[in-house]
mmCIF file of C-alpha atoms in Angstrom:
data_model
loop_
_atom_site.group_PDB
_atom_site.id
_atom_site.type_symbol
_atom_site.label_atom_id
_atom_site.label_comp_id
_atom_site.label_asym_id
_atom_site.label_seq_id
_atom_site.Cartn_x
_atom_site.Cartn_y
_atom_site.Cartn_z
ATOM 1 C CA MET J 1 125.059 103.521 148.015
ATOM 2 C CA LYS J 2 123.161 99.991 147.987
ATOM 3 C CA LYS J 3 119.422 101.630 149.769
ATOM 4 C CA ILE J 4 119.063 103.912 146.419
ATOM 5 C CA TYR J 5 119.306 101.280 144.176
ATOM 6 C CA LYS J 6 117.426 98.882 146.507
ATOM 7 C CA LEU J 7 114.960 102.017 146.126
ATOM 8 C CA ILE J 8 115.088 102.753 142.879
ATOM 9 C CA PHE J 9 115.200 99.501 141.480
ATOM 10 C CA PRO J 10 111.501 98.647 142.420
ATOM 11 C CA LEU J 11 110.602 102.090 141.668
ATOM 12 C CA ALA J 12 111.548 101.659 138.073
ATOM 13 C CA ILE J 13 109.680 98.224 137.527
ATOM 14 C CA VAL J 14 106.454 99.964 138.864
ATOM 15 C CA MET J 15 106.619 103.032 136.843
ATOM 16 C CA LEU J 16 107.819 100.448 133.941
ATOM 17 C CA CYS J 17 104.568 98.406 134.916
ATOM 18 C CA THR J 18 102.356 101.370 134.986
ATOM 19 C CA ASN J 19 103.522 102.462 132.139
ATOM 20 C CA MET J 20 102.200 98.957 129.684
ATOM 21 C CA LEU J 21 99.397 98.861 131.566
ATOM 22 C CA GLN J 22 98.589 102.704 130.231
ATOM 23 C CA ALA J 23 99.927 101.663 126.463
ATOM 24 C CA GLN J 24 97.170 98.236 126.901
ATOM 25 C CA THR J 25 94.108 100.130 127.859
ATOM 26 C CA ASP J 26 94.631 103.238 125.473
ATOM 27 C CA VAL J 27 95.212 100.112 123.094
ATOM 28 C CA ARG J 28 91.901 98.451 124.060
ATOM 29 C CA MET J 29 90.211 101.547 124.127
ATOM 30 C CA GLN J 30 91.414 102.749 120.693
ATOM 31 C CA SER J 31 90.222 99.629 119.481
ATOM 32 C CA VAL J 32 86.327 99.796 121.232
ATOM 33 C CA PHE J 33 86.876 103.351 119.137
ATOM 34 C CA ILE J 34 87.729 101.634 116.103
ATOM 35 C CA TYR J 35 84.925 99.287 116.249
ATOM 36 C CA ASN J 36 82.227 101.641 116.554
ATOM 37 C CA PHE J 37 84.320 104.011 113.678
ATOM 38 C CA THR J 38 82.655 100.336 111.312
ATOM 39 C CA ARG J 39 79.393 102.152 111.868
ATOM 40 C CA LEU J 40 80.063 105.941 111.874
ATOM 41 C CA ILE J 41 81.827 106.112 108.448
ATOM 42 C CA ALA J 42 79.518 105.650 104.702
ATOM 43 C CA TRP J 43 80.996 103.000 103.527
ATOM 44 C CA PRO J 44 81.355 103.314 99.327
ATOM 45 C CA ALA J 45 78.346 100.701 98.457
ATOM 46 C CA ASP J 46 81.299 98.321 97.005
ATOM 47 C CA TYR J 47 82.218 98.071 100.334
ATOM 48 C CA GLN J 48 78.973 97.168 102.315
ATOM 49 C CA SER J 49 79.314 93.634 101.130
ATOM 50 C CA GLY J 50 82.258 90.759 101.447
ATOM 51 C CA ASP J 51 83.808 90.925 104.823
ATOM 52 C CA PHE J 52 85.171 94.003 106.835
ATOM 53 C CA VAL J 53 88.814 94.260 106.829
ATOM 54 C CA ILE J 54 90.358 95.873 109.142
ATOM 55 C CA ALA J 55 93.834 96.402 108.363
ATOM 56 C CA VAL J 56 97.219 96.688 111.034
ATOM 57 C CA TYR J 57 100.074 97.980 109.222
ATOM 58 C CA GLY J 58 103.588 97.228 111.474
ATOM 59 C CA ASN J 59 103.895 95.629 114.373
ATOM 60 C CA SER J 60 100.766 96.816 117.060
ATOM 61 C CA SER J 61 98.989 94.994 119.470
ATOM 62 C CA MET J 62 96.111 96.197 117.907
ATOM 63 C CA LEU J 63 96.362 93.682 115.945
ATOM 64 C CA ASP J 64 95.573 91.157 118.659
ATOM 65 C CA GLU J 65 92.259 93.588 119.623
ATOM 66 C CA ILE J 66 91.479 94.075 116.253
ATOM 67 C CA GLU J 67 91.212 89.784 115.925
ATOM 68 C CA GLU J 68 90.163 89.356 119.406
ATOM 69 C CA MET J 69 87.462 91.993 118.395
ATOM 70 C CA ALA J 70 86.128 89.614 115.620
ATOM 71 C CA LYS J 71 85.867 86.657 117.374
ATOM 72 C CA SER J 72 82.030 88.398 118.608
ATOM 73 C CA LYS J 73 81.570 91.281 117.075
ATOM 74 C CA LYS J 74 80.342 91.958 113.099
ATOM 75 C CA ALA J 75 80.650 95.861 110.856
ATOM 76 C CA GLY J 76 76.556 95.558 110.517
ATOM 77 C CA ASN J 77 76.044 92.605 108.706
ATOM 78 C CA GLN J 78 79.512 91.669 107.468
ATOM 79 C CA ASN J 79 82.082 89.759 109.875
ATOM 80 C CA ILE J 80 85.301 92.061 110.843
ATOM 81 C CA ILE J 81 88.937 90.326 109.647
ATOM 82 C CA ALA J 82 91.559 91.492 111.333
ATOM 83 C CA LYS J 83 95.352 91.921 108.908
ATOM 84 C CA SER J 84 98.795 92.533 108.958
ATOM 85 C CA VAL J 85 100.601 94.080 106.100
ATOM 86 C CA SER J 86 104.022 95.850 106.455
ATOM 87 C CA SER J 87 104.355 97.572 103.053
ATOM 88 C CA THR J 88 102.258 99.177 100.635
ATOM 89 C CA ASP J 89 103.110 96.690 98.090
ATOM 90 C CA GLN J 90 100.626 94.494 100.787
ATOM 91 C CA LEU J 91 98.189 96.530 100.397
ATOM 92 C CA THR J 92 94.952 95.606 99.135
ATOM 93 C CA LYS J 93 91.286 96.041 100.160
ATOM 94 C CA CYS J 94 90.740 97.125 103.199
ATOM 95 C CA HIS J 95 87.460 99.186 105.063
ATOM 96 C CA ILE J 96 90.124 100.609 108.015
ATOM 97 C CA ILE J 97 94.097 100.424 108.153
ATOM 98 C CA TYR J 98 95.393 101.672 111.637
ATOM 99 C CA ILE J 99 98.917 102.431 111.324
ATOM 100 C CA PRO J 100 100.124 103.105 115.308
ATOM 101 C CA SER J 101 102.660 105.692 116.028
ATOM 102 C CA ASN J 102 106.085 103.659 116.141
ATOM 103 C CA GLN J 103 104.880 103.943 112.124
ATOM 104 C CA SER J 104 104.025 107.011 112.028
ATOM 105 C CA ARG J 105 106.541 108.060 109.236
ATOM 106 C CA LYS J 106 104.985 105.683 106.881
ATOM 107 C CA ILE J 107 101.281 107.963 107.101
ATOM 108 C CA ALA J 108 101.324 110.017 103.683
ATOM 109 C CA GLU J 109 103.348 106.839 101.858
ATOM 110 C CA VAL J 110 100.161 104.650 102.898
ATOM 111 C CA ALA J 111 97.667 107.485 101.947
ATOM 112 C CA ASP J 112 99.886 108.176 98.711
ATOM 113 C CA ALA J 113 99.832 103.820 97.695
ATOM 114 C CA LEU J 114 95.831 103.757 98.805
ATOM 115 C CA LYS J 115 94.927 106.390 96.562
ATOM 116 C CA ALA J 116 96.646 105.396 93.495
ATOM 117 C CA LYS J 117 95.229 101.569 94.280
ATOM 118 C CA ASN J 118 91.340 103.557 94.625
ATOM 119 C CA ILE J 119 91.424 102.009 98.113
ATOM 120 C CA SER J 120 89.236 103.528 100.379
ATOM 121 C CA ALA J 121 89.849 103.231 104.101
ATOM 122 C CA LEU J 122 89.926 105.115 106.280
ATOM 123 C CA ILE J 123 93.134 105.653 107.932
ATOM 124 C CA VAL J 124 93.367 106.483 111.328
ATOM 125 C CA SER J 125 96.888 106.588 113.468
ATOM 126 C CA ASP J 126 97.642 107.759 117.812
ATOM 127 C CA THR J 127 100.427 110.607 116.428
ATOM 128 C CA ARG J 128 101.306 113.674 116.278
ATOM 129 C CA ASN J 129 100.978 115.574 112.671
ATOM 130 C CA ALA J 130 99.024 112.189 111.882
ATOM 131 C CA ILE J 131 96.091 114.466 109.956
ATOM 132 C CA SER J 132 98.579 117.073 107.831
ATOM 133 C CA ASN J 133 100.333 113.811 106.730
ATOM 134 C CA GLY J 134 96.688 112.045 105.575
ATOM 135 C CA ALA J 135 95.121 110.208 108.297
ATOM 136 C CA VAL J 136 91.902 110.655 108.241
ATOM 137 C CA ILE J 137 91.520 110.223 112.074
ATOM 138 C CA ASN J 138 94.038 110.876 114.455
ATOM 139 C CA PHE J 139 93.641 109.400 118.053
ATOM 140 C CA THR J 140 95.012 112.124 121.117
ATOM 141 C CA VAL J 141 94.414 112.718 124.584
ATOM 142 C CA VAL J 142 92.541 115.786 125.627
ATOM 143 C CA ASP J 143 91.928 116.464 129.906
ATOM 144 C CA ASN J 144 92.959 112.234 130.059
ATOM 145 C CA ARG J 145 90.333 112.144 128.564
ATOM 146 C CA GLN J 146 90.789 109.541 124.517
ATOM 147 C CA ARG J 147 89.928 111.595 122.075
ATOM 148 C CA PHE J 148 90.127 111.743 117.677
ATOM 149 C CA GLU J 149 90.759 114.066 115.731
ATOM 150 C CA LEU J 150 88.841 114.011 111.921
ATOM 151 C CA SER J 151 89.310 115.667 109.046
ATOM 152 C CA GLN J 152 86.646 115.529 107.155
ATOM 153 C CA GLU J 153 89.246 117.057 103.484
ATOM 154 C CA ASN J 154 91.267 113.749 104.115
ATOM 155 C CA ALA J 155 88.527 111.596 104.408
ATOM 156 C CA ALA J 156 87.019 112.765 101.262
ATOM 157 C CA LYS J 157 90.055 112.050 99.618
ATOM 158 C CA MET J 158 89.938 108.565 100.664
ATOM 159 C CA GLY J 159 85.927 108.476 99.256
ATOM 160 C CA LEU J 160 84.568 108.468 102.603
ATOM 161 C CA ASN J 161 81.772 110.387 103.978
ATOM 162 C CA PRO J 162 81.729 110.999 108.253
ATOM 163 C CA GLY J 163 78.570 111.350 109.503
ATOM 164 C CA GLY J 164 76.794 113.141 111.300
ATOM 165 C CA GLU J 165 77.623 111.446 114.209
ATOM 166 C CA ILE J 166 80.947 111.261 114.006
ATOM 167 C CA SER J 167 81.986 114.713 113.480
ATOM 168 C CA ARG J 168 80.140 115.719 116.204
ATOM 169 C CA LEU J 169 82.077 113.804 118.542
ATOM 170 C CA ALA J 170 85.563 114.464 116.931
ATOM 171 C CA ILE J 171 87.440 116.909 117.621
ATOM 172 C CA LEU J 172 87.078 118.719 113.837
ATOM 173 C CA ALA J 173 90.165 118.915 112.224
ATOM 174 C CA ASP J 174 89.890 121.510 109.116
#
């Protein structure tokens, strides 16, 4: 019996580490996509000056990735600012809000709060049914490749205009 534990325990550790590395790689890849969204979306005129705010809802390693990216990149001529929010009451003007899968039940609530506050934010998530709950973009994996779904309808509801290039790259959800 001890031999089995000696075999299973190291295997479990390797599998756990592999899963953690894969999750970290996914978040890093998604942060690159998010950065590219900054130039592929037509933002309303009053969003084209000042800081470019990317909010992360809840606790997610995405915040660290966005903060790191913000040190060396800009969104056009705007400085990128990473911001953490943990409730819809904290939502203020932002360009992008990322809602991780562990907060997926909040997507519709966040979308409603943004509309009520007249905030034109790109809602990005990485969970099943995100588009039907109000997200504009949802990360997904197709053929072992990171991809994203895009809802033109949800973008229009948020006052955003995705350009033709993003539409060509996306899996269209509408």
